Each structure stands twice: as structure tokens, then as C-alpha cells.
Amino acid sequence: EEISRVFGYARIPSSEPAIKPCVGVREKRDSVSAIKNILVGLGLNEVITYSLTDKAGLNSLGLEFSASAIEIMNPLSQEQEVLRPTLILGLGRAVGLNLNQKQDYVSVFEVANIFLGEEKPREELTLGVALSGTKSLLFGQGAVKDEASLLHLKGIIETVFFKLGIRDYEFSSRGAYIVDISIQKEKVGLMSKFSAQALNKLNIKNKDVFALEVSLDRVLSFASLGRKFTPLPKYPGIIRDISFVLKEDLALKEVLALLKEKGQPFLRDVSITDYYKGKQIPLGYRGLTVACLYASNERTLAEEEIRPAHNLVCEALTQQFGVKIR
């Protein structure tokens, strides 16, 4: 600086800095940060739980996690005798603590490593989510009670998959309240409802707790973070609803796949808008309302074009699955 002053600042030639643009590599921590932002945007709160836990608590979950737990040689207490092989137990304790503090609705998540010792000890980055309680949703002058369930967990993980560009995933039931989550036929996690034994162990009374756990190491390997622009449709679409009753054991994925197949070439999208079980629905059945969006890239469709396609979809439902149109 002193040399520049003596030499004269005005005599020093000016030049633009050399900027070399390059494609950045998205690291795992960037993806994890994006997932956390998604979950916070969905109304969840991040928690941090202990990496040490107890065998009795793991056994109470009934999810066979204790078999792969790594034991501590000199544990400080019985509650810290193994490295956690799952985040679900710690999240359950966080839920119980909040419920004991008179919280009506608890929705928490954690992204952390679990420790598995099946063949040799290893760590695995995992996402865990836990929900419990009932929240009030305000609509106009009234309020609607929304109780946590497995469907809420399904919506959360579907949103995460959508943001990560993951499309080929599926849910399959295993037992009464356990649902496996798979991507391209590879299991990546599960959703479950806490058993009565687990709730007693956590001292949670008169509340149901639902938990989700997926391996982020496996999930991120299927992520497709590239984005492709799709122009907005030039012509408006027309929505037709179908309300029907079907058996509980029928997979909705098969039903939606059939609708999309039979509704071509005009059926653009199919979505479930209502789900109902009650006095009007026979035992072992459920009522659904499905919205079918018909559209064309070439013109605005007329009723004469939509009616045959929609009738074909309804007939396929009746013939293939024996549903009753309401």
C-alpha cells in the first residue's frame, strides 16, 4: 500500500477481475439442507436426540431393530447401552415429552446417522419423522379438526420425493400398521403406528403416534435434481369426478394406473380428492372420490369427446375391480 501511494494510484492501470464460470457439484449436505427446508415448510420442527439408547425401548417398538444394535462395552447407564439403530425411538420420546407439556399437536423430524452392526459396524444417514395429536384448521368462520395419521406421513414423504425428482416409488403394507417404502423396487424405509406396548413404554396415554424412517443414503442415490421446463397448457382442461366404493384390500396404485390407461388419449391427470369410511360404507370397504382431468394440446375438448372416454373409465373400474359407482 505504501509503495502504491508513492508510485501514485492514478498511474496503476485498472482491469476487470477474471471470472471463470464453472458447474458446481451438489454435495450431500446441500441436498440434506434442502430436505430440511422442505420439512420446515411443511410445518415440522427439527429435533436432535441422543445417539445412545436402551434395548428395552427398541424391543417395545416391535420393529426388529434391536437385532442390529451395537452394544457399548461400558455403558454409563441402562438407558445408554447401545448405539441407536433407528431414529424412531428417540423421536417417540420427543413426542411424549411435548405431549406431556400439553401440546395438542406434535410434528417433529430429525436427520442424523444411525448405527448398524449386521456384518460389520457402519453408519447410515437417515431421516425420521414423527406425528401425534390433533390440530385445528380454520376455514371461514369455523374450524376443522385434523388428526395425525399414516396418510399425513405419506403426504410428507411424497412431497420430499417430488422435490428430489423421484417418481418411481411405491408403498406396500406389511402387517396392520406397518408400510414399507420402496424406490424402483428397493426398500428405503418404512412408516408405522406405535404399538400399545411402545406407547406404554413412552408413557403416552390416549394418543396415537405415527413415525416414518427412510435411509437418505439410499434415497439420494435415486434423486434427479435436474429441472426441465414444461410450458403451460394452451387449452383449458375439464374435470370429471367419480365417486365409488371399493374393497379395503385393493391397492389404490392399481386403480389409478387402470384409470390412466383407459382414459387415453385425453386423460391428463388423476387425483384422489375424498376418502371416507363411515356408516354409509359397508364394513371392509371404503369410499373414494377421484378427479379426472381431461385435456388436449390441440384444442378445447367438447362434451361429446369427453363423455365416451369418461364412460370407458367408469366401466373399466366396475369390470376390473367390481367397484360400486355412487
Coordinates of C-alpha atoms in Angstrom, one line a residue:
E1 CA 0.0 0.0 0.0
E2 CA 2.8 2.4 0.8
I3 CA 4.6 1.6 -2.5
S4 CA 1.3 2.3 -4.3
R5 CA 0.9 5.6 -2.6
V6 CA 4.4 6.7 -3.5
F7 CA 4.2 5.4 -7.0
G8 CA 0.7 7.0 -7.5
Y9 CA -2.7 5.4 -7.5
A10 CA -3.6 7.1 -10.8
R11 CA -0.6 5.5 -12.5
I12 CA -1.8 2.0 -11.7
P13 CA -3.7 0.5 -14.6
S14 CA -7.2 -0.7 -13.9
S15 CA -8.5 -4.1 -15.1
E16 CA -11.6 -6.2 -14.7
P17 CA -11.3 -9.3 -12.5
A18 CA -11.1 -12.7 -14.2
I19 CA -14.3 -14.6 -13.6
K20 CA -14.3 -18.2 -14.7
P21 CA -17.8 -19.8 -14.5
C22 CA -17.9 -23.4 -13.7
V23 CA -20.6 -26.0 -12.9
G24 CA -20.8 -26.6 -9.2
V25 CA -21.1 -30.1 -7.8
R26 CA -24.1 -30.5 -5.5
E27 CA -22.9 -32.2 -2.3
K28 CA -24.8 -34.4 0.1
R29 CA -25.0 -31.7 2.7
D30 CA -26.7 -29.4 0.2
S31 CA -29.4 -32.0 -0.5
V32 CA -29.8 -32.6 3.2
S33 CA -30.2 -28.9 3.8
A34 CA -32.8 -28.7 1.0
I35 CA -34.8 -31.6 2.6
K36 CA -34.8 -29.9 5.9
N37 CA -36.1 -26.7 4.3
I38 CA -38.9 -28.8 2.7
L39 CA -39.9 -30.3 6.0
V40 CA -39.8 -27.0 7.8
G41 CA -42.0 -25.6 5.1
L42 CA -44.5 -28.4 5.7
G43 CA -44.8 -27.3 9.4
L44 CA -42.4 -29.7 11.0
N45 CA -39.9 -28.9 13.7
E46 CA -36.3 -30.2 13.8
V47 CA -35.1 -32.0 16.9
I48 CA -31.8 -33.6 18.0
T49 CA -32.0 -36.8 20.0
Y50 CA -29.4 -38.9 21.8
S51 CA -27.3 -41.4 19.7
L52 CA -27.3 -43.9 22.7
T53 CA -30.5 -45.7 23.7
D54 CA -31.7 -48.9 25.5
K55 CA -32.6 -52.4 24.3
A56 CA -35.9 -52.4 26.2
G57 CA -37.2 -49.4 24.3
L58 CA -36.1 -50.9 21.0
N59 CA -37.9 -54.1 21.8
S60 CA -41.1 -52.2 22.6
L61 CA -41.2 -50.8 19.1
G62 CA -41.8 -54.3 17.7
L63 CA -39.8 -53.5 14.5
E64 CA -36.9 -55.8 15.0
F65 CA -34.3 -53.0 15.4
S66 CA -32.7 -54.5 18.5
A67 CA -31.1 -57.4 16.5
S68 CA -28.7 -55.0 14.7
A69 CA -27.9 -52.8 17.7
I70 CA -24.2 -52.2 18.6
E71 CA -23.7 -52.6 22.3
I72 CA -21.5 -50.3 24.4
M73 CA -18.9 -52.2 26.4
N74 CA -19.1 -49.9 29.5
P75 CA -22.4 -48.1 29.3
L76 CA -22.9 -45.2 31.7
S77 CA -26.5 -46.3 32.4
Q78 CA -29.1 -48.8 31.3
E79 CA -30.7 -46.2 29.1
Q80 CA -27.4 -45.8 27.1
E81 CA -26.4 -49.4 26.5
V82 CA -26.5 -49.5 22.7
L83 CA -25.9 -47.2 19.7
R84 CA -29.2 -46.3 18.1
P85 CA -30.1 -48.5 15.1
T86 CA -33.2 -46.3 14.4
L87 CA -34.4 -42.7 15.0
I88 CA -37.9 -43.7 15.7
L89 CA -37.4 -44.4 19.4
G90 CA -35.8 -41.0 20.1
L91 CA -38.5 -39.2 18.1
G92 CA -41.1 -41.1 20.1
R93 CA -39.6 -39.8 23.3
A94 CA -39.5 -36.3 21.9
V95 CA -43.2 -36.6 21.0
G96 CA -44.0 -37.9 24.5
L97 CA -42.2 -35.0 26.2
N98 CA -44.1 -32.5 24.1
L99 CA -47.4 -34.1 24.7
N100 CA -46.7 -34.1 28.5
Q101 CA -46.2 -30.3 28.1
K102 CA -49.9 -30.0 26.9
Q103 CA -49.1 -29.7 23.2
D104 CA -52.1 -30.7 21.2
Y105 CA -50.2 -31.5 18.0
V106 CA -46.6 -32.5 17.7
S107 CA -44.8 -32.9 14.3
V108 CA -41.0 -33.3 14.5
F109 CA -38.2 -34.6 12.3
E110 CA -34.5 -35.5 12.6
V111 CA -31.8 -36.1 10.1
A112 CA -28.9 -38.0 11.7
N113 CA -26.8 -41.1 11.5
I114 CA -27.9 -44.5 12.8
F115 CA -25.5 -47.3 13.6
L116 CA -25.9 -50.8 12.3
G117 CA -23.9 -53.9 13.1
E118 CA -25.3 -56.6 10.9
E119 CA -22.0 -57.7 9.4
K120 CA -19.6 -55.0 10.4
P121 CA -20.4 -51.7 12.1
R122 CA -21.5 -48.9 9.8
E123 CA -23.3 -45.6 9.9
E124 CA -26.2 -44.6 7.7
L125 CA -27.6 -41.1 7.2
T126 CA -31.4 -41.3 8.0
L127 CA -34.5 -39.1 8.0
G128 CA -37.0 -39.7 10.8
V129 CA -40.4 -38.1 11.2
A130 CA -43.0 -38.4 14.0
L131 CA -46.5 -37.1 14.3
S132 CA -49.1 -37.2 17.0
G133 CA -52.2 -35.3 18.1
T134 CA -54.8 -33.1 16.5
K135 CA -54.6 -29.6 15.1
S136 CA -57.4 -27.2 14.2
L137 CA -57.6 -25.8 10.7
L138 CA -59.6 -22.6 10.3
F139 CA -62.0 -22.3 7.3
G140 CA -64.0 -19.1 7.2
Q141 CA -66.0 -18.8 10.5
G142 CA -65.4 -22.4 11.6
A143 CA -62.6 -24.9 12.4
V144 CA -61.9 -28.4 11.3
K145 CA -60.1 -30.9 13.4
D146 CA -57.2 -32.7 11.6
E147 CA -55.9 -35.8 13.4
A148 CA -52.4 -37.1 12.6
S149 CA -52.3 -40.4 10.7
L150 CA -50.2 -42.5 8.3
L151 CA -51.7 -40.6 5.4
H152 CA -50.0 -37.4 6.7
L153 CA -46.7 -39.2 6.7
K154 CA -47.3 -40.5 3.2
G155 CA -48.0 -36.9 2.1
I156 CA -44.8 -35.7 3.7
I157 CA -42.5 -38.3 2.1
E158 CA -44.3 -37.9 -1.3
T159 CA -43.5 -34.1 -1.2
V160 CA -39.9 -34.9 -0.4
F161 CA -39.7 -37.4 -3.3
F162 CA -41.3 -34.9 -5.7
K163 CA -38.8 -32.1 -4.8
L164 CA -35.9 -34.6 -5.3
G165 CA -37.2 -35.6 -8.7
I166 CA -38.0 -39.2 -7.6
R167 CA -41.1 -40.7 -9.4
D168 CA -40.9 -44.5 -9.3
Y169 CA -41.8 -45.2 -5.7
E170 CA -44.4 -47.3 -4.0
F171 CA -45.9 -48.1 -0.6
S172 CA -46.7 -51.7 0.4
S173 CA -48.5 -52.7 3.7
R174 CA -46.8 -55.2 6.0
G175 CA -49.0 -56.1 8.9
A176 CA -51.7 -53.9 10.4
Y177 CA -49.8 -50.6 10.9
I178 CA -46.5 -51.0 9.0
V179 CA -46.0 -49.7 5.5
D180 CA -42.7 -50.3 3.6
I181 CA -41.4 -47.5 1.3
S182 CA -39.6 -48.6 -1.9
I183 CA -37.9 -46.8 -4.8
Q184 CA -37.5 -48.8 -8.0
K185 CA -38.3 -51.9 -6.1
E186 CA -35.6 -51.2 -3.5
K187 CA -36.7 -50.8 0.1
V188 CA -35.6 -47.5 1.5
G189 CA -37.6 -47.1 4.7
L190 CA -41.0 -47.6 6.5
M191 CA -43.9 -45.9 8.1
S192 CA -45.5 -47.3 11.3
K193 CA -48.0 -46.7 14.0
F194 CA -46.7 -47.1 17.6
S195 CA -48.0 -50.2 19.3
A196 CA -49.7 -50.1 22.7
Q197 CA -46.6 -51.6 24.2
A198 CA -44.4 -48.8 22.8
L199 CA -46.8 -46.1 23.9
N200 CA -46.9 -47.5 27.5
K201 CA -43.0 -47.6 27.5
L202 CA -43.0 -43.9 26.4
N203 CA -45.7 -43.0 28.9
I204 CA -48.0 -41.7 26.2
K205 CA -51.7 -42.0 27.0
N206 CA -54.8 -41.5 24.9
K207 CA -52.8 -40.5 21.8
D208 CA -51.6 -42.3 18.7
V209 CA -48.0 -41.8 17.4
F210 CA -47.0 -42.3 13.8
A211 CA -43.4 -42.5 12.6
L212 CA -41.5 -42.6 9.4
E213 CA -37.9 -43.5 8.7
V214 CA -36.0 -43.6 5.4
S215 CA -32.4 -44.0 4.5
L216 CA -31.2 -40.8 2.9
D217 CA -28.0 -42.5 1.7
R218 CA -30.3 -44.7 -0.5
V219 CA -32.9 -42.1 -1.3
L220 CA -30.4 -39.5 -2.5
S221 CA -28.8 -42.1 -4.9
F222 CA -32.2 -42.1 -6.8
A223 CA -32.5 -38.3 -6.7
S224 CA -32.7 -36.4 -10.1
L225 CA -32.1 -32.8 -9.3
G226 CA -32.1 -31.6 -12.9
R227 CA -35.1 -29.4 -13.9
K228 CA -36.9 -29.3 -17.2
F229 CA -39.4 -26.6 -18.1
T230 CA -42.8 -27.6 -19.2
P231 CA -44.9 -24.9 -20.9
L232 CA -48.3 -24.1 -19.5
P233 CA -51.2 -25.7 -21.4
K234 CA -52.7 -23.6 -24.2
Y235 CA -56.2 -25.0 -23.8
P236 CA -58.2 -25.5 -20.7
G237 CA -59.0 -28.9 -19.2
I238 CA -62.2 -30.3 -17.9
I239 CA -62.6 -32.2 -14.6
R240 CA -65.0 -35.0 -14.1
D241 CA -65.4 -36.7 -10.7
I242 CA -66.0 -40.4 -10.0
S243 CA -67.3 -41.4 -6.5
F244 CA -67.2 -45.1 -5.8
V245 CA -66.9 -47.8 -3.1
L246 CA -64.2 -50.5 -3.3
K247 CA -62.7 -53.1 -1.0
E248 CA -60.1 -52.0 1.5
D249 CA -57.5 -54.6 0.4
L250 CA -57.4 -53.2 -3.2
A251 CA -54.3 -51.2 -3.8
L252 CA -55.1 -47.6 -4.9
K253 CA -51.9 -47.6 -7.1
E254 CA -53.5 -50.3 -9.3
V255 CA -56.8 -48.4 -9.5
L256 CA -55.1 -45.1 -10.6
A257 CA -52.9 -46.9 -13.1
L258 CA -56.0 -48.5 -14.7
L259 CA -57.7 -45.1 -14.9
K260 CA -54.7 -43.5 -16.7
E261 CA -54.5 -46.4 -19.1
K262 CA -58.2 -46.5 -20.1
G263 CA -58.6 -42.7 -20.2
Q264 CA -56.1 -42.1 -23.0
P265 CA -55.5 -40.0 -25.1
F266 CA -57.4 -37.3 -23.3
L267 CA -56.9 -38.1 -19.6
R268 CA -54.0 -36.0 -18.3
D269 CA -54.2 -36.5 -14.5
V270 CA -56.0 -38.5 -11.9
S271 CA -56.1 -37.5 -8.2
I272 CA -57.9 -38.6 -5.1
T273 CA -60.0 -35.8 -3.7
D274 CA -62.0 -37.5 -1.0
Y275 CA -61.6 -40.6 1.2
Y276 CA -64.4 -41.8 3.5
K277 CA -65.2 -44.6 5.9
G278 CA -68.4 -44.5 8.0
K279 CA -71.9 -45.7 8.5
Q280 CA -72.9 -45.4 4.8
I281 CA -69.9 -47.5 3.8
P282 CA -70.1 -51.3 4.4
L283 CA -67.5 -53.0 6.6
G284 CA -64.4 -53.9 4.8
Y285 CA -65.0 -51.2 2.1
R286 CA -64.0 -47.5 1.7
G287 CA -65.5 -44.6 -0.3
L288 CA -63.3 -42.6 -2.7
T289 CA -63.8 -39.7 -5.0
V290 CA -61.4 -39.4 -7.9
A291 CA -60.9 -36.3 -10.0
C292 CA -60.1 -36.9 -13.7
L293 CA -58.6 -34.1 -15.7
Y294 CA -59.3 -34.3 -19.5
A295 CA -57.4 -32.0 -21.9
S296 CA -55.8 -31.8 -25.3
N297 CA -52.8 -30.0 -26.7
E298 CA -54.6 -29.2 -29.9
R299 CA -58.0 -27.8 -29.0
T300 CA -60.5 -27.3 -26.2
L301 CA -62.4 -30.6 -25.8
A302 CA -66.1 -30.8 -26.3
E303 CA -68.5 -32.7 -24.1
E304 CA -69.1 -35.2 -26.9
E305 CA -65.4 -36.1 -26.8
I306 CA -65.1 -36.3 -23.0
R307 CA -68.2 -38.4 -22.3
P308 CA -67.1 -41.6 -24.1
A309 CA -63.7 -41.5 -22.5
H310 CA -65.2 -40.9 -19.1
N311 CA -67.7 -43.7 -19.5
L312 CA -65.0 -46.1 -20.6
V313 CA -63.0 -45.2 -17.4
C314 CA -66.1 -45.9 -15.2
E315 CA -66.8 -49.2 -17.0
A316 CA -63.2 -50.3 -16.5
L317 CA -63.4 -49.6 -12.8
T318 CA -66.6 -51.7 -12.5
Q319 CA -65.4 -54.6 -14.6
Q320 CA -61.8 -54.8 -13.3
F321 CA -62.3 -54.2 -9.6
G322 CA -66.0 -54.7 -9.1
V323 CA -66.5 -51.2 -7.6
K324 CA -69.9 -49.6 -7.0
I325 CA -70.3 -46.2 -8.6
R326 CA -72.1 -43.8 -6.2

